[in-house]
Short mmCIF file of C-alpha atoms in Angstrom, two decimals:
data_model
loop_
_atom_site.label_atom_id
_atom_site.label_comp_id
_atom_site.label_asym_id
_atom_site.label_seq_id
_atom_site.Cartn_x
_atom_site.Cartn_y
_atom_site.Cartn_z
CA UNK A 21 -38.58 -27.37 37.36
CA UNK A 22 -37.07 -24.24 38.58
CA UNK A 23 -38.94 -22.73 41.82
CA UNK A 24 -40.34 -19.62 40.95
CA UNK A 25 -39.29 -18.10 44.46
CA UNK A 26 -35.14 -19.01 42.81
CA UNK A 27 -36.10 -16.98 39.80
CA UNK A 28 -34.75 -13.78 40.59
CA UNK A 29 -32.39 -15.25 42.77
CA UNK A 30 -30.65 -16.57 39.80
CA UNK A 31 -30.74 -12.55 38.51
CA UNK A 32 -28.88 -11.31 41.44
CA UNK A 33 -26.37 -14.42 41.11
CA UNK A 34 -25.47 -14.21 37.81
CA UNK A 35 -25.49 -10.41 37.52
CA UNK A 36 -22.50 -10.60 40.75
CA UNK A 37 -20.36 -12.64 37.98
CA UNK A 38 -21.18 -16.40 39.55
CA UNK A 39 -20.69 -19.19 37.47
CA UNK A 40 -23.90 -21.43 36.33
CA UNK A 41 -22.50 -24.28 37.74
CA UNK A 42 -22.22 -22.42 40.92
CA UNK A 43 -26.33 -21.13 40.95
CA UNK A 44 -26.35 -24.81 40.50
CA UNK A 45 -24.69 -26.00 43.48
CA UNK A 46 -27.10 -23.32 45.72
CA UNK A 47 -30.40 -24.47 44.00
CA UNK A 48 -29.47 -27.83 45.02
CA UNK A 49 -28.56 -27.23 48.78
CA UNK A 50 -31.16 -24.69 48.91
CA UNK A 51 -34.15 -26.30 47.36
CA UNK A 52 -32.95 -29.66 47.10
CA UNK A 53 -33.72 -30.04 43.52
CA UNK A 54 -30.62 -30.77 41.18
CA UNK A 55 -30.79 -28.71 38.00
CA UNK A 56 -28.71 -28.73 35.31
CA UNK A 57 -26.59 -25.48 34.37
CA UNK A 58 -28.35 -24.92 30.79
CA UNK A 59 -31.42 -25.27 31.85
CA UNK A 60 -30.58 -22.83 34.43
CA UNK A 61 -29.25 -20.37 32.05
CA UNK A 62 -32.42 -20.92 29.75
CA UNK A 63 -34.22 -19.72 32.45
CA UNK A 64 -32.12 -17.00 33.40
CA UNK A 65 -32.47 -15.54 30.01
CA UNK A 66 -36.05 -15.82 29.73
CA UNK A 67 -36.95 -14.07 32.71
CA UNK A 68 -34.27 -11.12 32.10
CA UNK A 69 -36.19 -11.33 28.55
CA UNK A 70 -39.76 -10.45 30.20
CA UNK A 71 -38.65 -7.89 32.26
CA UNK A 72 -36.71 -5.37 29.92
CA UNK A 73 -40.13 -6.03 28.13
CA UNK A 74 -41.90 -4.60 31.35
CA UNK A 75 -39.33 -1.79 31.22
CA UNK A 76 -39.87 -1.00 27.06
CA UNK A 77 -43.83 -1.61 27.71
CA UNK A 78 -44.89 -0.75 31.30
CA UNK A 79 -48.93 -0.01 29.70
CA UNK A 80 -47.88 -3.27 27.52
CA UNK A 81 -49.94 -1.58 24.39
CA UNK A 82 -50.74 -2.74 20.74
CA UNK A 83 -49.32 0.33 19.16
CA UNK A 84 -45.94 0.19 21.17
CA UNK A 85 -45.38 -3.25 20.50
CA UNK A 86 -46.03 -2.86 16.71
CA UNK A 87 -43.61 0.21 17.03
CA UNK A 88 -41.17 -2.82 18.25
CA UNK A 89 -41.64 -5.20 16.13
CA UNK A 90 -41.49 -2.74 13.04
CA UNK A 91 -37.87 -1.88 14.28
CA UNK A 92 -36.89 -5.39 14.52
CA UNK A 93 -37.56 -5.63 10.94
CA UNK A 94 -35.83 -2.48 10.41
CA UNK A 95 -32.86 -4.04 12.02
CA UNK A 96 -32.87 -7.60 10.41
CA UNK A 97 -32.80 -6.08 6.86
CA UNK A 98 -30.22 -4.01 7.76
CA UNK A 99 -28.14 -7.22 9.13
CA UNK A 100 -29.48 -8.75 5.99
CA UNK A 101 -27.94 -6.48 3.85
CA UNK A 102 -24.53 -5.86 5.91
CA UNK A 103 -23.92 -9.28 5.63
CA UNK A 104 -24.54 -9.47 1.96
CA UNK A 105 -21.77 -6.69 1.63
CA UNK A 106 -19.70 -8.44 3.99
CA UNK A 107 -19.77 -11.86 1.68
CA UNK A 108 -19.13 -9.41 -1.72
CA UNK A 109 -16.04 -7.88 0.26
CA UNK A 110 -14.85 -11.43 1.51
CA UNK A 111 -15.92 -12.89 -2.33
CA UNK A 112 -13.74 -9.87 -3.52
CA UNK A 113 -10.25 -10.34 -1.90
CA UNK A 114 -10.42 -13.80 -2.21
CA UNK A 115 -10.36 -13.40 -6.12
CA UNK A 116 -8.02 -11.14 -5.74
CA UNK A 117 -5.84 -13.58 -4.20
CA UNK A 118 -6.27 -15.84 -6.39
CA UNK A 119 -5.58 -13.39 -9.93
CA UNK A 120 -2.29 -12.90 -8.12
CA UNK A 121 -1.28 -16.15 -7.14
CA UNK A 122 -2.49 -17.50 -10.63
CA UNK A 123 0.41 -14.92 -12.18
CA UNK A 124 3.02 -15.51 -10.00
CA UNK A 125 2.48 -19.11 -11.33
CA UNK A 126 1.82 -18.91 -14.57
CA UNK A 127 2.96 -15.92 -15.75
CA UNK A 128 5.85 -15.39 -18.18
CA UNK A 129 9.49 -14.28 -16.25
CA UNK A 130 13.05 -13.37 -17.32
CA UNK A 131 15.64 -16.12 -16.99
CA UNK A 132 18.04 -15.46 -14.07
CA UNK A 133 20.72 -13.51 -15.14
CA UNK A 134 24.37 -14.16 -13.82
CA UNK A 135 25.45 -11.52 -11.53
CA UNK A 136 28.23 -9.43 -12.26
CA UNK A 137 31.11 -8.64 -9.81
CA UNK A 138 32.61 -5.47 -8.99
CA UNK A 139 36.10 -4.61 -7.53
CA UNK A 140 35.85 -4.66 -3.72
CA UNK A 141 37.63 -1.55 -1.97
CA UNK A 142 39.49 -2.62 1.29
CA UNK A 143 40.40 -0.66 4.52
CA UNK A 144 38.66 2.49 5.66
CA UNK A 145 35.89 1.91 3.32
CA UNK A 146 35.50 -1.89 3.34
CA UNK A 147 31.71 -1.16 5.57
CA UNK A 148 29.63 -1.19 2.73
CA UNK A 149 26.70 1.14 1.85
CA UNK A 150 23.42 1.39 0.44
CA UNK A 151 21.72 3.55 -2.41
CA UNK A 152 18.10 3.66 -2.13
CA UNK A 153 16.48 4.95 -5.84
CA UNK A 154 13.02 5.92 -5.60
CA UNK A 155 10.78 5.42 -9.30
CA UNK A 156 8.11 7.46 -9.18
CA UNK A 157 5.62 8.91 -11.00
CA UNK A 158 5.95 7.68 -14.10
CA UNK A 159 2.66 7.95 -15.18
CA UNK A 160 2.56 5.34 -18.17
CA UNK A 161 0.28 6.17 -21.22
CA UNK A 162 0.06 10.04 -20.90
CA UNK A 163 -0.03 12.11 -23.68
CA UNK A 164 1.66 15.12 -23.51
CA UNK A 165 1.35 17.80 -26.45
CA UNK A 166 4.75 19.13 -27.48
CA UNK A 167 2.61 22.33 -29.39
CA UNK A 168 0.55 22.80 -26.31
CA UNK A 169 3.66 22.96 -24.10
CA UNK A 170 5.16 25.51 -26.52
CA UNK A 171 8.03 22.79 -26.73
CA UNK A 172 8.46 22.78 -23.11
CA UNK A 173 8.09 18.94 -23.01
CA UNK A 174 6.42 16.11 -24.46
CA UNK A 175 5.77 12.57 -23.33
CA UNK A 176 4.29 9.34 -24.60
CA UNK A 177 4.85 5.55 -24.70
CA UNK A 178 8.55 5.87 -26.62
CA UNK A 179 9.76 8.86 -24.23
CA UNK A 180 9.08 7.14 -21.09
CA UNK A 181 10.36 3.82 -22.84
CA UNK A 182 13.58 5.88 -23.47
CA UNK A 183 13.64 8.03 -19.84
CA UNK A 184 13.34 4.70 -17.80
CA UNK A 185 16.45 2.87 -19.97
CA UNK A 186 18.27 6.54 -19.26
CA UNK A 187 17.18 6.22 -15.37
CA UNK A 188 18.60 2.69 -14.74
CA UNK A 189 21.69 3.19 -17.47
CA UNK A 190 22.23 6.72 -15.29
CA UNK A 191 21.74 4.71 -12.00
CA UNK A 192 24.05 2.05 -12.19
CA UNK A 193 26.78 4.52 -13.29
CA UNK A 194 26.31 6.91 -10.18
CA UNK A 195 26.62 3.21 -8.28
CA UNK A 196 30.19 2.60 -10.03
CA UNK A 197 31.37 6.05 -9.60
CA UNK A 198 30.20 5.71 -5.74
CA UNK A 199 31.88 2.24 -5.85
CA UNK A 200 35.63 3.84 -5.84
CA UNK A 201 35.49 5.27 -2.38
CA UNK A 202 32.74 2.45 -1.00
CA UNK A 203 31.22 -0.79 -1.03
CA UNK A 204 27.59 -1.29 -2.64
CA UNK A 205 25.85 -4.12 -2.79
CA UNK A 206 22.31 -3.48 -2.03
CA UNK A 207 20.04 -1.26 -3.68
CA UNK A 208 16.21 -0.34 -2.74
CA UNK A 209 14.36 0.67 -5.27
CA UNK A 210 10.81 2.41 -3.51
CA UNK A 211 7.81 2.73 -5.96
CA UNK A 212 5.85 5.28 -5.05
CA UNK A 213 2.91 5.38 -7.04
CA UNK A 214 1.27 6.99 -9.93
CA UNK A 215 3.16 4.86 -11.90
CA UNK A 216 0.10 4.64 -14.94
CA UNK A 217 -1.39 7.59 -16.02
CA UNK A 218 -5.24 6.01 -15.17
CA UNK A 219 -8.43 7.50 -16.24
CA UNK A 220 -9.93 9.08 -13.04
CA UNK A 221 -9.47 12.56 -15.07
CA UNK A 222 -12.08 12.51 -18.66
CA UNK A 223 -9.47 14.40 -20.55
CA UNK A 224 -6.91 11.68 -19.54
CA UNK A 225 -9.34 8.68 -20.86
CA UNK A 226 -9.71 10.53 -23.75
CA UNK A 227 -5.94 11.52 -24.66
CA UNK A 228 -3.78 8.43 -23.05
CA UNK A 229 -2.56 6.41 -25.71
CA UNK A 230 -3.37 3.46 -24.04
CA UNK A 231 -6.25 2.33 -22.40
CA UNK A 232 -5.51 1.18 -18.12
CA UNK A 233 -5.29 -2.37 -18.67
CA UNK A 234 -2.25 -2.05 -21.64
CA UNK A 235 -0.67 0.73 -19.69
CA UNK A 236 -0.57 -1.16 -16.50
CA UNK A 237 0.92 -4.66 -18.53
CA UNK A 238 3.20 -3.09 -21.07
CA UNK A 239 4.74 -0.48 -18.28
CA UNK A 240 5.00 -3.77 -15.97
CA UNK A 241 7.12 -5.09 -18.96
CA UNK A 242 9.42 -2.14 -19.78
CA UNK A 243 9.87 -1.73 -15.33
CA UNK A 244 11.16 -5.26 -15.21
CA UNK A 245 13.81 -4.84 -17.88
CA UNK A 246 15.06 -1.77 -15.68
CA UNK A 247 15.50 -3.43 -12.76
CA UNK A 248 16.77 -6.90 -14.90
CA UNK A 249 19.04 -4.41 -16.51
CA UNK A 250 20.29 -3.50 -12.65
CA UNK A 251 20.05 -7.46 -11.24
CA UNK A 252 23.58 -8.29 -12.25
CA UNK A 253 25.58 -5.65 -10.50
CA UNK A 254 23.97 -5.85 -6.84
CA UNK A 255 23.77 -8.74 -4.26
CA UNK A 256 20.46 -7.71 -3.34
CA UNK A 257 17.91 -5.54 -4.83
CA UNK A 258 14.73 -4.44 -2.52
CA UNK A 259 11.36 -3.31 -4.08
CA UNK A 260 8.96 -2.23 -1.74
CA UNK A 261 5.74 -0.35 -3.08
CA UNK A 262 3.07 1.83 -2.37
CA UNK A 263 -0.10 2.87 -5.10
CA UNK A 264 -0.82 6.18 -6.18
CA UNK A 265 -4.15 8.44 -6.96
CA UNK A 266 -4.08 8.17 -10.69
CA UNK A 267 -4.06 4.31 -11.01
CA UNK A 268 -7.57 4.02 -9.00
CA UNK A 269 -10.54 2.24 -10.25
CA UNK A 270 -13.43 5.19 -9.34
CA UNK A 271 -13.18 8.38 -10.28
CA UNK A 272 -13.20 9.59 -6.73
CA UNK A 273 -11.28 8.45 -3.88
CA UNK A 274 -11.89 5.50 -1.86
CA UNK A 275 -10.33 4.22 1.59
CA UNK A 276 -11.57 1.05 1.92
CA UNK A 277 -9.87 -1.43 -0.51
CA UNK A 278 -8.04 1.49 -1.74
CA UNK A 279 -4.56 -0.37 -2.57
CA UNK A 280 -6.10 -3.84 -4.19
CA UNK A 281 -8.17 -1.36 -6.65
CA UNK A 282 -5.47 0.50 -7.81
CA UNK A 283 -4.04 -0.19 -11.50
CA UNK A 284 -0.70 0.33 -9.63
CA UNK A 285 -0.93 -2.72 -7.40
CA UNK A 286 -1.60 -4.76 -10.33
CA UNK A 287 1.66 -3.51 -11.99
CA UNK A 288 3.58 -4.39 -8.95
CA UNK A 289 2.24 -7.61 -8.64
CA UNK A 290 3.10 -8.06 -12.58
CA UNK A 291 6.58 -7.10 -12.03
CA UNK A 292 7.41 -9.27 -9.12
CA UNK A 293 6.52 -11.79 -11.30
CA UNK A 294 8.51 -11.35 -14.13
CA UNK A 295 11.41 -11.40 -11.83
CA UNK A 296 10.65 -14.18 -9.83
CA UNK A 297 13.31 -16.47 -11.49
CA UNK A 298 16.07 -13.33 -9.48
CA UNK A 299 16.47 -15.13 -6.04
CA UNK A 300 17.84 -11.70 -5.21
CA UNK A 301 15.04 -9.36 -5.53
CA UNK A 302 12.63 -8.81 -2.90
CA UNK A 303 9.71 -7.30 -3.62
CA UNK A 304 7.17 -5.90 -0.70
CA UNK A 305 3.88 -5.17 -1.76
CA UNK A 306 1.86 -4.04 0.91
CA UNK A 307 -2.06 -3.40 0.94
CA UNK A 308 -1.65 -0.48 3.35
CA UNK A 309 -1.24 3.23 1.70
CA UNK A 310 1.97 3.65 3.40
CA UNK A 311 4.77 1.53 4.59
CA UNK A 312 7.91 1.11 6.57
CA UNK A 313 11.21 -0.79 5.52
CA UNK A 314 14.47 -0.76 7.21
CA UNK A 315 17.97 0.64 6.03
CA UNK A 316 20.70 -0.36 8.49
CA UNK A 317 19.02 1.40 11.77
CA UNK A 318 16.75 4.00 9.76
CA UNK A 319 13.00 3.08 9.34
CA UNK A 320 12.00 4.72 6.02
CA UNK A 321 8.29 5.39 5.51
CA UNK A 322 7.04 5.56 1.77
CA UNK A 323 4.09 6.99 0.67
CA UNK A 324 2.84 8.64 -2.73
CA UNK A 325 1.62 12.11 -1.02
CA UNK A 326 -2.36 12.20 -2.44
CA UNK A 327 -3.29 11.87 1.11
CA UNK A 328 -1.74 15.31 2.25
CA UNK A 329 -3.99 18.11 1.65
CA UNK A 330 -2.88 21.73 1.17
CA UNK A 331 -1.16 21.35 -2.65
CA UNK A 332 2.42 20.40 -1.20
CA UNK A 333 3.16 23.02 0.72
CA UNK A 334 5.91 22.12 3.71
CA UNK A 335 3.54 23.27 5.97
CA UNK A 336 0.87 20.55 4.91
CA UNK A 337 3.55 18.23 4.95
CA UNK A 338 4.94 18.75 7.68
CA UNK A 339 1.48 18.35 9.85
CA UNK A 340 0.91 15.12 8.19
CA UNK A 341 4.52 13.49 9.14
CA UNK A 342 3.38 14.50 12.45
CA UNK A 343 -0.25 13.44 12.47
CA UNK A 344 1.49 10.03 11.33
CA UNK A 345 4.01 9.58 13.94
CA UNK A 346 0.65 10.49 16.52
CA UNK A 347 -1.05 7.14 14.69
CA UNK A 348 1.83 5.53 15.05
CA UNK A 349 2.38 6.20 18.44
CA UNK A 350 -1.20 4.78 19.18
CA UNK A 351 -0.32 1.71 17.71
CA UNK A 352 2.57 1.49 20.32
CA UNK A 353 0.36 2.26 23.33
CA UNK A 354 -2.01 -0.25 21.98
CA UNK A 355 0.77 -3.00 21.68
CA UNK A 356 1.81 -2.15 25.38
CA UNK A 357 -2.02 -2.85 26.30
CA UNK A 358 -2.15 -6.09 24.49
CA UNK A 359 1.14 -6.87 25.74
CA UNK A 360 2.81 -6.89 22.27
CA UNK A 361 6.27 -6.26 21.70
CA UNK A 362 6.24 -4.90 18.43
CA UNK A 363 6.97 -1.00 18.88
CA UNK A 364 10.37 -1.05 16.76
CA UNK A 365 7.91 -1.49 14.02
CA UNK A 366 5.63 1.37 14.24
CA UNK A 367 8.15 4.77 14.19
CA UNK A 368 9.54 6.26 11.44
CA UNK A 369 12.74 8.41 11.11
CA UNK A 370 13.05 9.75 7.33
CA UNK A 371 9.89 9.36 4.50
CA UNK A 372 10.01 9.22 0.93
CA UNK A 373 7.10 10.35 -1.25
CA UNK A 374 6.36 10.92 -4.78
CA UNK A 375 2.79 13.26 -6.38
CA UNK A 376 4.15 16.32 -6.16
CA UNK A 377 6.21 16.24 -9.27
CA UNK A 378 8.92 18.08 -7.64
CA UNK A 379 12.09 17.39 -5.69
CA UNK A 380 12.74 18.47 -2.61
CA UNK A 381 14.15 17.94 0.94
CA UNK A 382 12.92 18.74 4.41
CA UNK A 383 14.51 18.56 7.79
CA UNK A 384 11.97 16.24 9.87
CA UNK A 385 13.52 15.86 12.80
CA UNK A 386 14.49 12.33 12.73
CA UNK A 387 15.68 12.38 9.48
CA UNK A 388 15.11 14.11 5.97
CA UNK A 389 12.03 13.58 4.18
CA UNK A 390 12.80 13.82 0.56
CA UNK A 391 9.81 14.25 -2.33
CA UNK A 392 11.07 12.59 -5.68
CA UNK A 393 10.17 13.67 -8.64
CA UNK A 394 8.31 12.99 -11.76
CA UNK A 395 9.45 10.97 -15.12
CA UNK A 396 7.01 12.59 -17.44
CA UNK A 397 8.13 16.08 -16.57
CA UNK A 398 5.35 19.28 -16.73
CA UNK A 399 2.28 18.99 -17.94
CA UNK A 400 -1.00 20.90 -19.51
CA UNK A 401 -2.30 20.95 -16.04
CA UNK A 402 0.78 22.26 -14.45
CA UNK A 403 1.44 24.99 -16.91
CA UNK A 404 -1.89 26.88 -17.64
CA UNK A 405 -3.67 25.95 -13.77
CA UNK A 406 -0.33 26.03 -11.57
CA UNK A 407 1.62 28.08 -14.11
CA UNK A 408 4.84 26.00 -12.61
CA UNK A 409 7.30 23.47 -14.81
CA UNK A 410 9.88 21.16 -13.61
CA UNK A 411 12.08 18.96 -15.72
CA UNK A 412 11.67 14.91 -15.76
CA UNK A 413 14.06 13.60 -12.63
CA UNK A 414 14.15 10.95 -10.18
CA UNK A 415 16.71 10.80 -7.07
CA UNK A 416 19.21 8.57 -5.60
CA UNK A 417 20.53 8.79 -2.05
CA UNK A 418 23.16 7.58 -0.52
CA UNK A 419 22.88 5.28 3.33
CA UNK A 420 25.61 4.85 5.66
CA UNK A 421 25.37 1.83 8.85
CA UNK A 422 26.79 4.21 10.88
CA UNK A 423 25.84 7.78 9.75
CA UNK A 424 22.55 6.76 8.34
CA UNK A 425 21.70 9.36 5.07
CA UNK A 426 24.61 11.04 3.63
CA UNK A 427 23.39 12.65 0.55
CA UNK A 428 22.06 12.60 -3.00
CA UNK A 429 22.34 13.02 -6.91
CA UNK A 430 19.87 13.87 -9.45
CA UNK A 431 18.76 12.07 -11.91
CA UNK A 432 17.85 14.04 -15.06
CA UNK A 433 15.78 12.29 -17.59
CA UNK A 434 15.23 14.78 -20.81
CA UNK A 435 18.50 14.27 -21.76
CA UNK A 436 17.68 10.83 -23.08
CA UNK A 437 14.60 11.70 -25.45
CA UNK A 438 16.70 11.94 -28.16
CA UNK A 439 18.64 8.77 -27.39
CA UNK A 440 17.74 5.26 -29.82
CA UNK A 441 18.65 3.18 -26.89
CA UNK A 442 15.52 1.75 -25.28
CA UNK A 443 14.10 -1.36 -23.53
CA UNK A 444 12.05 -4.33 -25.98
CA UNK A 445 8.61 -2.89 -25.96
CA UNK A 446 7.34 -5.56 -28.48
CA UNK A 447 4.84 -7.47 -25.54
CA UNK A 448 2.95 -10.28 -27.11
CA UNK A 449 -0.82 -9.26 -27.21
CA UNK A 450 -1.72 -13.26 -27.08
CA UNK A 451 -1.68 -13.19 -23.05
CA UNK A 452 -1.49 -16.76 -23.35
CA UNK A 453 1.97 -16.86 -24.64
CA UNK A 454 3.33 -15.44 -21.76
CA UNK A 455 2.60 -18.17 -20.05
CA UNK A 456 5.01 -21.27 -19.03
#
């Protein structure tokens, strides 16, 4: 038994930061009585218990205390329910997880293909270089009215079948004709989002040709024999990957779980596993909204662009580069607090982005930031509410180890909607087939 005269003794002790064992030790010389340090601590609790009660109820009456207690059952529902969501959310990403690692298992991929060498240049050029080839945009399954447009573009299943063979057939020649006065033999291919068209728009779920689930799968499909088409003729091909607004799940935007409920992640996820069987392609799939990959001694930040207000305007883009390098930097000091030595990781120098269905360039400082185009071209949106058009183009840029970016073509993409040549867009419907 505890003296009652030690009582708030014990307070005083413990509220100075001494240990239990310690109170312990001076019950025992003081009062002779050797008390173990839970029981101590019991007691310690109890009495700090009754007195913030004599602080919340100095006339100690009925109606205050049922007040109290109606709070407390205010507040356990509440925990109640918070952890309910919190088991959903857990119960959520761990099937997830588990869709994704049951594809990359069992999901059908493309045999490796042999890879193809190229004539090395010698000398002044021998240090080779990169091209980094943004696809963006493509906005799978979106109808696109050739009468509406007043034959200022069309767009459907077969076009963007036909303007993604063109893109990678256009690609890899740019890459040989760059080949005669330098070494390539890595390519990056960002993917930026938007890449189905998605349903958060009613007039899109009523005029896609496909519904999200056979746009995601069958543009998956017709993506992987791009970059297949591509596999032989580099040493290593990168693939890292951000989602879009259009592939989302809700019809209005969402921050938390944004990336794992985005049709686009799925896609991703679908076409690293089609190419598993190429040792040599790297895919990074983030579940961030933006992310950061290295070229030589550039960091290169991808994004798709939803997230900057103010319709694209360089002004609006330029305050969000800059309100990013400001979270960034936080994430710096906060390493230095925690004594982690991680800050090469969280800067940026040039940024790719996608959503504005434009290309561009801006001076950021660092480095450029470059906006990349669109496959499907303009749209009935574009024309009658923006009154603007821009033709169907992607970009490719050129990276040097010492001079970092050193320029870029475009890719024009029209040109090829009168072309027969196209990628095998006869996916099996039985799911089950493609599996081995």
């Amino acid at each position: 038994m505890i003296p009652e005269e030690a009582k708030s003794e014990i307070i005083k002790r413990r509220a100075l930061g001494q240990t239990w064992d310690g109170i312990a030790s001076w019950i025992e010389q003081t009062f002779g009585i050797n008390v173990h340090r839970t029981t101590i601590q019991r007691c310690h609790d109890r009495e700090v218990l009754a007195q913030d009660e004599l602080s919340l109820f100095p006339d100690n009456s009925d109606k205050t205390r049922i007040t109290l207690d109606k709070k407390i059952a205010t507040y356990k529902s509440e925990a109640i329910l918070w952890k309910k969501l919190y088991e959903e959310s857990i119960k959520n990403s761990a099937k997830n997880n588990i869709i994704i690692d049951v594809i990359n298992e069992l999901a059908f991929s493309f045999k490796e293909v042999p890879k193809i060498p190229y004539q090395q240049i010698k000398g002044k050029a021998e240090q080779s270089q990169t091209v980094i080839a943004p696809l963006t945009d493509t906005h799978i399954g979106e109808y696109i009215n050739e009468k509406q447009m007043i034959g200022m573009n069309k767009y459907d299943m077969e076009l963007f079948n036909k303007r993604l063979y063109g893109w990678a057939n256009q690609l890899l020649t740019l890459v040989e004709y760059r080949r005669n006065i330098a070494n390539i033999d890595t390519l990056i291919i960002p993917m930026l989002g938007d890449m189905i068209s998605g349903d958060i728009h009613d007039e899109l779920a009523r005029s896609n040709v496909e519904n999200n689930m056979m746009q995601m799968i069958k543009g998956a499909y017709l993506i992987s024999q791009a970059i297949l088409l591509l596999a032989p003729h580099f040493k290593e091909i990168k693939v890292p990957c951000v989602v879009g607004n259009h592939g989302r799940m809700t019809h209005k935007p969402v921050m938390k779980n944004r990336v794992t409920t985005d049709w686009d992640y799925m896609l991703y996820q679908w076409i690293a596993a089609f190419l598993k069987n190429q040792k040599h392609i790297k895919f990074e799939i983030p579940e961030s909204f933006f992310h950061i990959f290295n070229v030589y001694n550039n960091r290169v930040l991808i994004m798709h662009g939803d997230s900057i207000a103010g319709g694209g305007s360089s002004m609006s883009i330029s305050k969000a580069v800059s309100n990013l390098r400001g979270a960034l930097q936080y994430k710096n000091n906060l390493n230095t607090e925690l004594g982690v030595d991680k800050q090469e990781l969280n800067h940026f120098d040039s940024v790719f982005m996608g959503h504005f269905h434009r290309v561009d360039e801006m001076d950021i400082g660092t480095g450029e930031l470059h906006i990349c185009g669109c496959i499907k071209g303009v749209d009935e949106f574009a024309l009658q509410r923006l009154h603007v058009s821009a033709k169907p183009k992607q970009i490719a840029t050129y990276w040097h180890p010492l001079h970092g970016y050193l320029g870029k073509e475009i890719i024009y993409l029209s040109r090829y909607d009168q072309s027969e040549n196209k990628f095998d867009d006869s996916i099996n419907y039985t799911w089950a087939n493609h599996i081995v």
